[in-house]
Tab-separated table of C-alpha atoms in Angstrom:
chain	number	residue	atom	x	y	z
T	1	UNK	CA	-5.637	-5.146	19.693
T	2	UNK	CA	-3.935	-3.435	22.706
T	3	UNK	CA	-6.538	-3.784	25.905
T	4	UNK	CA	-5.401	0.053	26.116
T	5	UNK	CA	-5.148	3.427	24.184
T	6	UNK	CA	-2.868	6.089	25.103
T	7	UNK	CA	-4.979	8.874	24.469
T	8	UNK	CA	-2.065	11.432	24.031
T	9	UNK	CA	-0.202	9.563	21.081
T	10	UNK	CA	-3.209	8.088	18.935
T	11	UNK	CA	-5.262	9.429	16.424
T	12	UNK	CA	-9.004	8.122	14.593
T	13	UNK	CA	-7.997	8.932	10.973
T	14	UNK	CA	-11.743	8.537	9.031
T	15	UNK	CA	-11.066	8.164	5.622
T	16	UNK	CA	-12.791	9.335	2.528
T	17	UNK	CA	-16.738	9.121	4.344
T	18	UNK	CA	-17.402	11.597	1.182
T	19	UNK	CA	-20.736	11.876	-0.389
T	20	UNK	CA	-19.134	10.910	-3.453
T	21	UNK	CA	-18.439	7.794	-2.045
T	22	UNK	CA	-21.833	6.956	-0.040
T	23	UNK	CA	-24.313	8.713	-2.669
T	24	UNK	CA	-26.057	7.145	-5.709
T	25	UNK	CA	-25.291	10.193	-7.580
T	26	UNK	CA	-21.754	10.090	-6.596
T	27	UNK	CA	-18.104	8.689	-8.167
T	28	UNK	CA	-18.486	5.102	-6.441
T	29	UNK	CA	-21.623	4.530	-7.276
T	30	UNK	CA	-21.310	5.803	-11.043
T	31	UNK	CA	-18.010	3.943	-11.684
T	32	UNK	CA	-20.005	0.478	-10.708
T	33	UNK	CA	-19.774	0.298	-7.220
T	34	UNK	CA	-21.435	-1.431	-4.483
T	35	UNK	CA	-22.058	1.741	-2.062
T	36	UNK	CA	-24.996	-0.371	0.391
T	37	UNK	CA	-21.661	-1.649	2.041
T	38	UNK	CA	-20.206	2.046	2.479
T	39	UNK	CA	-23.593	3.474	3.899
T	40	UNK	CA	-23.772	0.601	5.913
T	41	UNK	CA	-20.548	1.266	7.751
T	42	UNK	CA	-21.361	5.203	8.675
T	43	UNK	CA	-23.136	4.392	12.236
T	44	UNK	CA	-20.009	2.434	13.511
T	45	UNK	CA	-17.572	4.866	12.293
T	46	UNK	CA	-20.190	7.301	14.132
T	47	UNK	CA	-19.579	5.680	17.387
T	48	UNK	CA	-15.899	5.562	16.622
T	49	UNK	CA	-15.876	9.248	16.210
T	50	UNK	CA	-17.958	9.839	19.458
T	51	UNK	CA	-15.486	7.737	21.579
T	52	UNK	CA	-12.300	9.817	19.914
T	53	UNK	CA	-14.345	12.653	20.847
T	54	UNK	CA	-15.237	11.211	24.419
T	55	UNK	CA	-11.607	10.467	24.796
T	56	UNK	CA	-9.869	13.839	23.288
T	57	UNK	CA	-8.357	11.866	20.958
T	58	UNK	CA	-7.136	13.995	17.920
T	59	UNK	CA	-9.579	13.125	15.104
T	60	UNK	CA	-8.206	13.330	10.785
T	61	UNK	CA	-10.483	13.213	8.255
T	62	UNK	CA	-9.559	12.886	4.686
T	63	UNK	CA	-11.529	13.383	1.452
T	64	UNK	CA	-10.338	12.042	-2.242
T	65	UNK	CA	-10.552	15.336	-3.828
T	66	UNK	CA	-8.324	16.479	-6.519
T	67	UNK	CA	-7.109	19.526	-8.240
T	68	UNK	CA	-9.793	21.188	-10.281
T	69	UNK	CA	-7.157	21.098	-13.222
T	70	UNK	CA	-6.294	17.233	-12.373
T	71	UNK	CA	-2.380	18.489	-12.055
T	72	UNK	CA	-2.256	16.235	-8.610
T	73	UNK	CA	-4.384	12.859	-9.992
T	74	UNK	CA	-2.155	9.654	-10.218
T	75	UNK	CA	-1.795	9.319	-13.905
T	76	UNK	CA	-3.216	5.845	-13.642
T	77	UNK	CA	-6.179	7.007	-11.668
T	78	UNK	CA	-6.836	9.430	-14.753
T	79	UNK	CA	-6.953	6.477	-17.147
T	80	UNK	CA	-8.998	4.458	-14.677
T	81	UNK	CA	-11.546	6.909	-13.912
T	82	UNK	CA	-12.034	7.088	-17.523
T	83	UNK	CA	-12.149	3.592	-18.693
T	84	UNK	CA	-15.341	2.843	-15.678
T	85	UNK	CA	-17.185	5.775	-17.221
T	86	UNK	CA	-17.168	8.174	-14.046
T	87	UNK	CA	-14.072	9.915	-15.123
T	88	UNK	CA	-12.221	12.106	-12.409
T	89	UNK	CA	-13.829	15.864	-13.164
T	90	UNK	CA	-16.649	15.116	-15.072
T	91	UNK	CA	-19.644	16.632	-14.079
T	92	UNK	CA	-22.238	15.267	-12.067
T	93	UNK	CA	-25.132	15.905	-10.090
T	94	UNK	CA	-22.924	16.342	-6.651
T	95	UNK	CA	-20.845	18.447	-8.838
T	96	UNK	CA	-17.227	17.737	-10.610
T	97	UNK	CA	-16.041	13.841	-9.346
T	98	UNK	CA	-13.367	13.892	-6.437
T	99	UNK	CA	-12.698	17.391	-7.374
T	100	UNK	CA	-11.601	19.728	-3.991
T	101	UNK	CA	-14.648	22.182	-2.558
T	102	UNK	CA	-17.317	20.306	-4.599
T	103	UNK	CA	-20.662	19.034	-3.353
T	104	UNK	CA	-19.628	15.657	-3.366
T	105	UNK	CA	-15.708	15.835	-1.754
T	106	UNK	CA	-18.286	17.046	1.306
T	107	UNK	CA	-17.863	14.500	4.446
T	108	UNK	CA	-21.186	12.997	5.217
T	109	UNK	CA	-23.152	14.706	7.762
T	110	UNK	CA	-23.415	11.640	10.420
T	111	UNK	CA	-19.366	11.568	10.402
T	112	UNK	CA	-18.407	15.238	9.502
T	113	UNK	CA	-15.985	16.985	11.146
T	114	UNK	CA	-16.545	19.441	14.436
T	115	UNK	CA	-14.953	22.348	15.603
T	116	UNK	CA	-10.953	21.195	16.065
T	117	UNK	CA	-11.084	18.044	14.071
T	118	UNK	CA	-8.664	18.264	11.320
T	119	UNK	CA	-10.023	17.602	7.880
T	120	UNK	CA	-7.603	17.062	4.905
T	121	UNK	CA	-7.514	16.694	1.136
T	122	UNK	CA	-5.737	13.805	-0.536
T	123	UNK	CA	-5.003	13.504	-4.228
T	124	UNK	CA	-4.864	9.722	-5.334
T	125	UNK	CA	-4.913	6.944	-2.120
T	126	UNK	CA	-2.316	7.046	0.443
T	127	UNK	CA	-3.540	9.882	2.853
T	128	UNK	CA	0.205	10.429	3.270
T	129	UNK	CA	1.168	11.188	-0.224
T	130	UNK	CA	0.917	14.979	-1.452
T	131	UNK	CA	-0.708	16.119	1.830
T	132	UNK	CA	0.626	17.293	5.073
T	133	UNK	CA	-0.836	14.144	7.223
T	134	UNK	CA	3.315	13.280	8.312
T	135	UNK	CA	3.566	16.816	9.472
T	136	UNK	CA	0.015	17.231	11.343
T	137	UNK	CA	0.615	14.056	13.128
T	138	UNK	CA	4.662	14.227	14.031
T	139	UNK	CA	3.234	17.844	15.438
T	140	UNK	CA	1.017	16.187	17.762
T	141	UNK	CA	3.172	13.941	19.440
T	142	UNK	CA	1.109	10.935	17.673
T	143	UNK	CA	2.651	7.421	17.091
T	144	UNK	CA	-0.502	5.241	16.942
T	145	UNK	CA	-3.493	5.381	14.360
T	146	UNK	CA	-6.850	3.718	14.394
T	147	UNK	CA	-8.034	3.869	10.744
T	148	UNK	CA	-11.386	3.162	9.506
T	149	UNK	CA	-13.360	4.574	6.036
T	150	UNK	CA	-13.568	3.347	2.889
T	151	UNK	CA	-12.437	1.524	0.697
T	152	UNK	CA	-10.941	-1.190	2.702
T	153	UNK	CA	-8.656	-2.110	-0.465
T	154	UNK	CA	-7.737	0.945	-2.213
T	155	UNK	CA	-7.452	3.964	0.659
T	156	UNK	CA	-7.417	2.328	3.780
T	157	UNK	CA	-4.717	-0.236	2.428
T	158	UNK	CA	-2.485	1.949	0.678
T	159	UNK	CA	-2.820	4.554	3.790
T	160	UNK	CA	-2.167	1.741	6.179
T	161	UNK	CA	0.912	0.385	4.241
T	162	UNK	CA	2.448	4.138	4.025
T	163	UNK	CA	1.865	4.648	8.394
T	164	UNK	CA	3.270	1.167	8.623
T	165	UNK	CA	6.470	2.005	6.774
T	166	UNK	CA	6.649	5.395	8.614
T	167	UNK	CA	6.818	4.092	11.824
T	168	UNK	CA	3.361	4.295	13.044
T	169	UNK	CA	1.595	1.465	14.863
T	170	UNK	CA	-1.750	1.082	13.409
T	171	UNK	CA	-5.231	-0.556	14.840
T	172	UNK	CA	-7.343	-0.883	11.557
T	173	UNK	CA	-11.001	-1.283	12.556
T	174	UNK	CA	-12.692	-3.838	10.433
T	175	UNK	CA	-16.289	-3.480	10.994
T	176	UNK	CA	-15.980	0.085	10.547
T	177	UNK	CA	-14.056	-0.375	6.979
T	178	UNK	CA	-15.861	-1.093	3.843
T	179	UNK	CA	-15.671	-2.120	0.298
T	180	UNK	CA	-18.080	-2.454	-2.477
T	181	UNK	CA	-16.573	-6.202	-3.085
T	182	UNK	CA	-16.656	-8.482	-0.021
T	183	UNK	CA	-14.157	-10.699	-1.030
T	184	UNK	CA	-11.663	-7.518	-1.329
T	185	UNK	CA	-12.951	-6.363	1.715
T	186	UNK	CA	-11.493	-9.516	3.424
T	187	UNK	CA	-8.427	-9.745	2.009
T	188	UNK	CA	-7.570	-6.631	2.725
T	189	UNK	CA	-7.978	-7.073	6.414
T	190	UNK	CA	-6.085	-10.702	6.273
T	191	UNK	CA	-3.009	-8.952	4.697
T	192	UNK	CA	-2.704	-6.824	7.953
T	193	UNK	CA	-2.125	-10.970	9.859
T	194	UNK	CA	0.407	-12.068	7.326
T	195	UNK	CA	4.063	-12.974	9.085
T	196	UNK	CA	2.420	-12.297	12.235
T	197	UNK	CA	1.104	-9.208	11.798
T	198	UNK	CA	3.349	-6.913	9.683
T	199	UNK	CA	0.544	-4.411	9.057
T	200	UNK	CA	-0.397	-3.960	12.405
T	201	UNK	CA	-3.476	-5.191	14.842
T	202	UNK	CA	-7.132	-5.143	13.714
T	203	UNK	CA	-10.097	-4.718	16.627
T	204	UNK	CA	-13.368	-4.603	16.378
T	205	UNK	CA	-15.908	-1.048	16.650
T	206	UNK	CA	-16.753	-2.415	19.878
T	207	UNK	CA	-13.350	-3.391	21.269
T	208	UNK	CA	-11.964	-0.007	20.443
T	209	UNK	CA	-14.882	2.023	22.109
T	210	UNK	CA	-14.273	0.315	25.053
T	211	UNK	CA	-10.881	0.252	24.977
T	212	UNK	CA	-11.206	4.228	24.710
T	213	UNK	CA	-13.994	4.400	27.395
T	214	UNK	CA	-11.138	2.378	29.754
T	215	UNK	CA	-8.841	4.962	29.287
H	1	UNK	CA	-0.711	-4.371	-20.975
H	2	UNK	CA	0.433	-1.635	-23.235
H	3	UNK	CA	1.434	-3.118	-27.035
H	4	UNK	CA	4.515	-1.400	-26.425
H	5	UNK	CA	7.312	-0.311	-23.864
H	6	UNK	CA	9.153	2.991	-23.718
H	7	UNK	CA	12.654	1.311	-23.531
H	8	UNK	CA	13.520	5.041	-22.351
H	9	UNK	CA	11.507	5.457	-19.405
H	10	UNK	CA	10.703	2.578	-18.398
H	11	UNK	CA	12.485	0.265	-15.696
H	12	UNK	CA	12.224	-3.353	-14.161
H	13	UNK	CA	11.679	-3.126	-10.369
H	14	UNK	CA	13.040	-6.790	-8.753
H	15	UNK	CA	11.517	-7.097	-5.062
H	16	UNK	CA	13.429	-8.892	-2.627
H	17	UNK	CA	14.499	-12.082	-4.385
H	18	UNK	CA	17.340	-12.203	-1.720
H	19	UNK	CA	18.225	-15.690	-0.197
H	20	UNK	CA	15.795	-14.088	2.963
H	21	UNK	CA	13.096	-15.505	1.279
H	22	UNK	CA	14.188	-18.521	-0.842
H	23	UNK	CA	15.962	-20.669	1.175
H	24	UNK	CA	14.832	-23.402	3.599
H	25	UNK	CA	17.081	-21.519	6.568
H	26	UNK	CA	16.139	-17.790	5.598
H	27	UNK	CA	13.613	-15.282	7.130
H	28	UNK	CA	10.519	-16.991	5.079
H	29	UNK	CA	10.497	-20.429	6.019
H	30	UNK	CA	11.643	-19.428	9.627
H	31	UNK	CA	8.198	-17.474	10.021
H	32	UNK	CA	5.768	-20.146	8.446
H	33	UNK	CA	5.553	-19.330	4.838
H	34	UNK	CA	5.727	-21.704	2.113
H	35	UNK	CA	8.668	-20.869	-0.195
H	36	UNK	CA	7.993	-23.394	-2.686
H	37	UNK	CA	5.981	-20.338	-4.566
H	38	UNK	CA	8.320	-18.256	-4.261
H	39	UNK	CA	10.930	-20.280	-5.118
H	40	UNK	CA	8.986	-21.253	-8.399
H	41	UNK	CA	9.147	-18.043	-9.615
H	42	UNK	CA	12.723	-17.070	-10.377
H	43	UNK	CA	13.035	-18.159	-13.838
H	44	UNK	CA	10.109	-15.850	-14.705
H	45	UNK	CA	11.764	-12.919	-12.693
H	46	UNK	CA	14.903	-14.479	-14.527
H	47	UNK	CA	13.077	-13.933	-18.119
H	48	UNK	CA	11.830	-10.434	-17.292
H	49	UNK	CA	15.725	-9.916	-16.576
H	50	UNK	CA	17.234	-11.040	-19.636
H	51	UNK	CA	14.349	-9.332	-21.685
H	52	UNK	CA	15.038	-5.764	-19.777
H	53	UNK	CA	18.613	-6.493	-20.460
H	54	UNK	CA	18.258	-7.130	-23.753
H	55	UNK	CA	16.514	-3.746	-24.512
H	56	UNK	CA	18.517	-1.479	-22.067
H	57	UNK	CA	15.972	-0.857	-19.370
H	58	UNK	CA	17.151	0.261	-16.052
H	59	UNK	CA	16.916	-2.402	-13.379
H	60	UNK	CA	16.428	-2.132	-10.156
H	61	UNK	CA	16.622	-4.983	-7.093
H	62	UNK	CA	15.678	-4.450	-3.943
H	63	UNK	CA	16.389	-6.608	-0.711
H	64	UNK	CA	14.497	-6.686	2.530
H	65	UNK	CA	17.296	-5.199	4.905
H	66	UNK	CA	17.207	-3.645	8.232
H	67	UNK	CA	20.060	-1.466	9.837
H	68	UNK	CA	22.174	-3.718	12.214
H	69	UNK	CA	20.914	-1.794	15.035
H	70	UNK	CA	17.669	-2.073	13.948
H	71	UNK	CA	16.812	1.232	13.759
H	72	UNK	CA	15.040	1.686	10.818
H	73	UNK	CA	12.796	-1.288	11.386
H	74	UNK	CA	8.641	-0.163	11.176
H	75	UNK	CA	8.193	-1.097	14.858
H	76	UNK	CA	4.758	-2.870	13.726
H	77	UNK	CA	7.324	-5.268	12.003
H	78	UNK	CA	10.121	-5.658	14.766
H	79	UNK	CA	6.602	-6.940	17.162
H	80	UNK	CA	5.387	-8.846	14.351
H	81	UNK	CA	8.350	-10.972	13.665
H	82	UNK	CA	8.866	-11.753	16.958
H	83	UNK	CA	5.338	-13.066	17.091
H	84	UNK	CA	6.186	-15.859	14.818
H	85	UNK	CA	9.929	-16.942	15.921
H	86	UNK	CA	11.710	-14.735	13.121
H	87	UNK	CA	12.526	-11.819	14.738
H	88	UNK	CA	13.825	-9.536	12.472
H	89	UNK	CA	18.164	-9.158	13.256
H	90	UNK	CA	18.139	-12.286	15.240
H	91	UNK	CA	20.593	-14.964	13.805
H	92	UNK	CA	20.350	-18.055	11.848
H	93	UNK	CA	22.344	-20.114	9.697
H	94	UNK	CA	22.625	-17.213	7.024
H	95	UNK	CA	23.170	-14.862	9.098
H	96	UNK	CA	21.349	-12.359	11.359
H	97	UNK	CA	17.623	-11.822	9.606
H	98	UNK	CA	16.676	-9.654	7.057
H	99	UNK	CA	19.858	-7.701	8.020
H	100	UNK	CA	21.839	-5.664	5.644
H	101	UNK	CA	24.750	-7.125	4.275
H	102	UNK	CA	24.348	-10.630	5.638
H	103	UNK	CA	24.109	-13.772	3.536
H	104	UNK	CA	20.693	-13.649	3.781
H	105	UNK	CA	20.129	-10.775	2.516
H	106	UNK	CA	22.017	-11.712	-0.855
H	107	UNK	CA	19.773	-11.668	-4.048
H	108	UNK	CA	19.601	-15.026	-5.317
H	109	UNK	CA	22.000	-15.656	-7.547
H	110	UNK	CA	19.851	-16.658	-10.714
H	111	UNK	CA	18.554	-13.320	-10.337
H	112	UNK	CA	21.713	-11.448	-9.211
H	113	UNK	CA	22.233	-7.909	-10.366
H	114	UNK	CA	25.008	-7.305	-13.083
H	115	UNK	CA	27.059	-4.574	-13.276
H	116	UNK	CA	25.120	-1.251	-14.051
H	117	UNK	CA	21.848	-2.354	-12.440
H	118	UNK	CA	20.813	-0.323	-8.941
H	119	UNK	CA	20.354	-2.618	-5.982
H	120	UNK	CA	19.070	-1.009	-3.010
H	121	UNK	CA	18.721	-1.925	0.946
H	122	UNK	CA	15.302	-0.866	1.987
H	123	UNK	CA	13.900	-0.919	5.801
H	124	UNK	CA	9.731	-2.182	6.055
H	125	UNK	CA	7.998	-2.906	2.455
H	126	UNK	CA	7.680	-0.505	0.578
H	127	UNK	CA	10.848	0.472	-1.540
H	128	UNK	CA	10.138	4.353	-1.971
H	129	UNK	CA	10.249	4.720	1.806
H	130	UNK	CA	13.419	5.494	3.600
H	131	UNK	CA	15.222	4.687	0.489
H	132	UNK	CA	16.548	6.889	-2.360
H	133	UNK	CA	14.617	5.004	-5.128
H	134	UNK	CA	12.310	8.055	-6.072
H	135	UNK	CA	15.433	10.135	-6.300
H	136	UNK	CA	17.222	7.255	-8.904
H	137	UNK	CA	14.368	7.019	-10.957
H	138	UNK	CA	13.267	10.756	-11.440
H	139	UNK	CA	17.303	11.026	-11.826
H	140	UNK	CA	17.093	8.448	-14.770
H	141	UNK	CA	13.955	9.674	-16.345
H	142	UNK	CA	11.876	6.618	-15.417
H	143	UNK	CA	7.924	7.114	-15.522
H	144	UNK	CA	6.645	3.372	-15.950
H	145	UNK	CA	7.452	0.693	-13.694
H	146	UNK	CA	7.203	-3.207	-14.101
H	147	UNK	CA	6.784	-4.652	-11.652
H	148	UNK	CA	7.711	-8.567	-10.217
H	149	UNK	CA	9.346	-10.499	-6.897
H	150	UNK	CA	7.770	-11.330	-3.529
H	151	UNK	CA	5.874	-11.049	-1.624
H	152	UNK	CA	2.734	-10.432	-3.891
H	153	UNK	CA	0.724	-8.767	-1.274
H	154	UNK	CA	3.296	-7.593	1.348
H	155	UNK	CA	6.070	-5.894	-0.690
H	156	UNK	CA	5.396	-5.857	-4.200
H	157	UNK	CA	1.847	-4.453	-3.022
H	158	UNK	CA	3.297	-1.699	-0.496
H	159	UNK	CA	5.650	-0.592	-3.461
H	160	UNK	CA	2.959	-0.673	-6.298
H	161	UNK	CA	0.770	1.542	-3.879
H	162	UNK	CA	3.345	4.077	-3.203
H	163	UNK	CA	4.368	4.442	-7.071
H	164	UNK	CA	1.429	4.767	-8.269
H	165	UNK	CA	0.441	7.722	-5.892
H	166	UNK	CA	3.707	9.396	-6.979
H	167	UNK	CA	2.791	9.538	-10.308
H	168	UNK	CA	4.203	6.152	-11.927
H	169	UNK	CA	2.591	4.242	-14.195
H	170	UNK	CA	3.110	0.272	-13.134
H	171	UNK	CA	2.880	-2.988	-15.124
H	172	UNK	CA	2.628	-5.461	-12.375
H	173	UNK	CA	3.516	-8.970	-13.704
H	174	UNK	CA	1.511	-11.910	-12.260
H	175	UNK	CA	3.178	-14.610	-12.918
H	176	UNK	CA	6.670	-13.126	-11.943
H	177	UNK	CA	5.162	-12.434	-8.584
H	178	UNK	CA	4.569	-15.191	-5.802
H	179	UNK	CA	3.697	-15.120	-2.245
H	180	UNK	CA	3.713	-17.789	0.069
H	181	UNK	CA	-0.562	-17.462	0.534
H	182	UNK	CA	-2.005	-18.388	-3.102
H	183	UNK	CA	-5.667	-16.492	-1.910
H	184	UNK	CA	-4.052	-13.523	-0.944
H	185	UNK	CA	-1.640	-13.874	-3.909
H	186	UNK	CA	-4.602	-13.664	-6.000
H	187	UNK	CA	-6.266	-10.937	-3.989
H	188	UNK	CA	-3.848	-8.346	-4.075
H	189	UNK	CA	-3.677	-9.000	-8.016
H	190	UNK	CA	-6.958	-8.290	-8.114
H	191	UNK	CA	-7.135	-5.193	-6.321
H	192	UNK	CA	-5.077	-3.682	-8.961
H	193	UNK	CA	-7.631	-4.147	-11.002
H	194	UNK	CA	-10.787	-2.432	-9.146
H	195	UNK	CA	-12.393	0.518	-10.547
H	196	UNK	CA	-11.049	0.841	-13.647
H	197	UNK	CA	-7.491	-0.157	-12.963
H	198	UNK	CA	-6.690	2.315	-10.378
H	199	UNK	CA	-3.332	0.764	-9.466
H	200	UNK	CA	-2.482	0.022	-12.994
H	201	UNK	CA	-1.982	-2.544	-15.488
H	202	UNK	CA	-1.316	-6.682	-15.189
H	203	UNK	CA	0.849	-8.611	-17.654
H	204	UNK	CA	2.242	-11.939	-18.063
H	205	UNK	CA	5.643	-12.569	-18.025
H	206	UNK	CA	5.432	-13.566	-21.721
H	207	UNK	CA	3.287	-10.369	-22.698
H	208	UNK	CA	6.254	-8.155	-21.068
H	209	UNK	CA	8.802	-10.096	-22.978
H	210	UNK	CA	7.182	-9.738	-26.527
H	211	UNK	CA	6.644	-6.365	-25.740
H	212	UNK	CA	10.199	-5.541	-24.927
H	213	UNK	CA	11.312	-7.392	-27.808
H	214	UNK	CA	9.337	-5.463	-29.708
H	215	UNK	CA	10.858	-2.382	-28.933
């Protein structure tokens, strides 16, 4: 990764640090997923988010949360959802499953947004597709992201993929990623390296707080 | 798979089967992949062709091809490529690299479009962006893609993501995909696959050709 940030042209997009991701009573955890490796990324996207913060860097979140009537779900999420038995919109105990303004499309507490942050809802996985993401960033001058969240292969990747073909320069964090399969988890981040780095750079938690604290 | 294929709305999406990427003096080899697995996989891709012929599917090839000026090039890619010693646009014996209209950027010719079929330039990896592709297909009717070329987790993968968040339902085709990096090959097969499915459905070339013959 770059030794250092330019503070007026990047943003920490955080995405999908829902409770229906990171809770046993959420959508991850009831369509069969590992969430220990979700929770277990929170405190370094914590410190991410306190160095943004530190730095004035403009901070995105983004929740998967859908249409209550589904109109906006990627037909083959719909079928997916369904055949994994934690179909998008059923009901559960944090409320209707990666539905908008439910219980569980709520950002965690130890990540949530503050006062300024922008916070944004995404139907399906690129944070780019039906959403306003282009516009909010081209708005603030910004031409570099550092992404983190989960999951490492289904929204960080296709998020990444879309900012890479947009023009964006991109600084995936891998420690601060997460997937409820390790393997997947891994790929992910070796895709970024392929023909020298077509997907961008990846840095560690570390590397980018102090490349933040350097100024 | 499903049994059966809308002949209707369905179409055959060929990724970047251009010269680029098969030939000992193109792009590929020139940044360190191994072509022989890409290579190996035209006469599958050549199969799926004759099959989506056969039942009047729309077809669609894309090539890997940057704006002479190099304009439209994702800037992660234009530092990428230079990393390895295949800068995109610099020249070699067919021609400048993965530039539009040069001889590398030809589709190989066992898998050459015919007359009728859409081929279409597109800057970066994924084919909906900074291309008219969306606008074709939703112009043709199209609502289910199959999907085969290279590479498996750089291209086919950006282009599966993007589709399927715009509301496509994609067929991916294993064995008429190849990349260059058989783990990673395998990986971003399998990714299709997690939670439920949520970036659609795998075939085999075979399956796909029964089921067009079917009708």
């Amino acid at each position: 990764m770059p030794d250092t940030i330019d503070r007026a042209t990047t943003a920490l997009l955080v995405i999908d640090l829902q409770r229906d991701f990171l809770e046993a009573d959420g959508y991850a955890a009831r369509a069969g997923l590992d969430i220990a490796p979700l929770q277990a990324v929170v405190p370094n996207v914590a410190r991410l988010l306190a160095a943004a913060r530190a730095a004035g860097l403009v901070v995105v979140h983004t929740r998967e949360a859908n249409a209550p009537d589904l109109s906006d779900v990627p037909p083959a999420f719909v079928d997916a959802s369904r055949r994994t038995g934690a179909a998008v919109g059923s009901d559960g105990p944090l409320g209707r499953l990666l539905i908008r303004g439910e219980p569980g499309s709520a950002i965690a507490a130890a990540v949530a947004p503050v006062p300024g942050e922008i916070a944004i809802d995404k139907p399906g996985f690129s944070a780019f597709e039906g959403t306003a993401l282009g516009a909010m960033l081209t708005a603030r001058g910004i031409r570099t992201l550092i992404l983190c969240g989960v999951t490492t292969e289904v929204c960080v990747t296709s998020t990444l993929r879309t900012a890479i073909d947009r023009g964006y320069r991109c600084i995936t964090v891998d420690d601060a990623c997460a997937s409820g399969n390790a393997s997947l988890h891994a790929a992910a981040l070796s895709m970024i390296d392929v023909e020298g780095g077509v997907f961008g750079r990846r840095a560690t938690t570390d590397a980018v707080c102090a490349a933040l604290a350097a100024g």
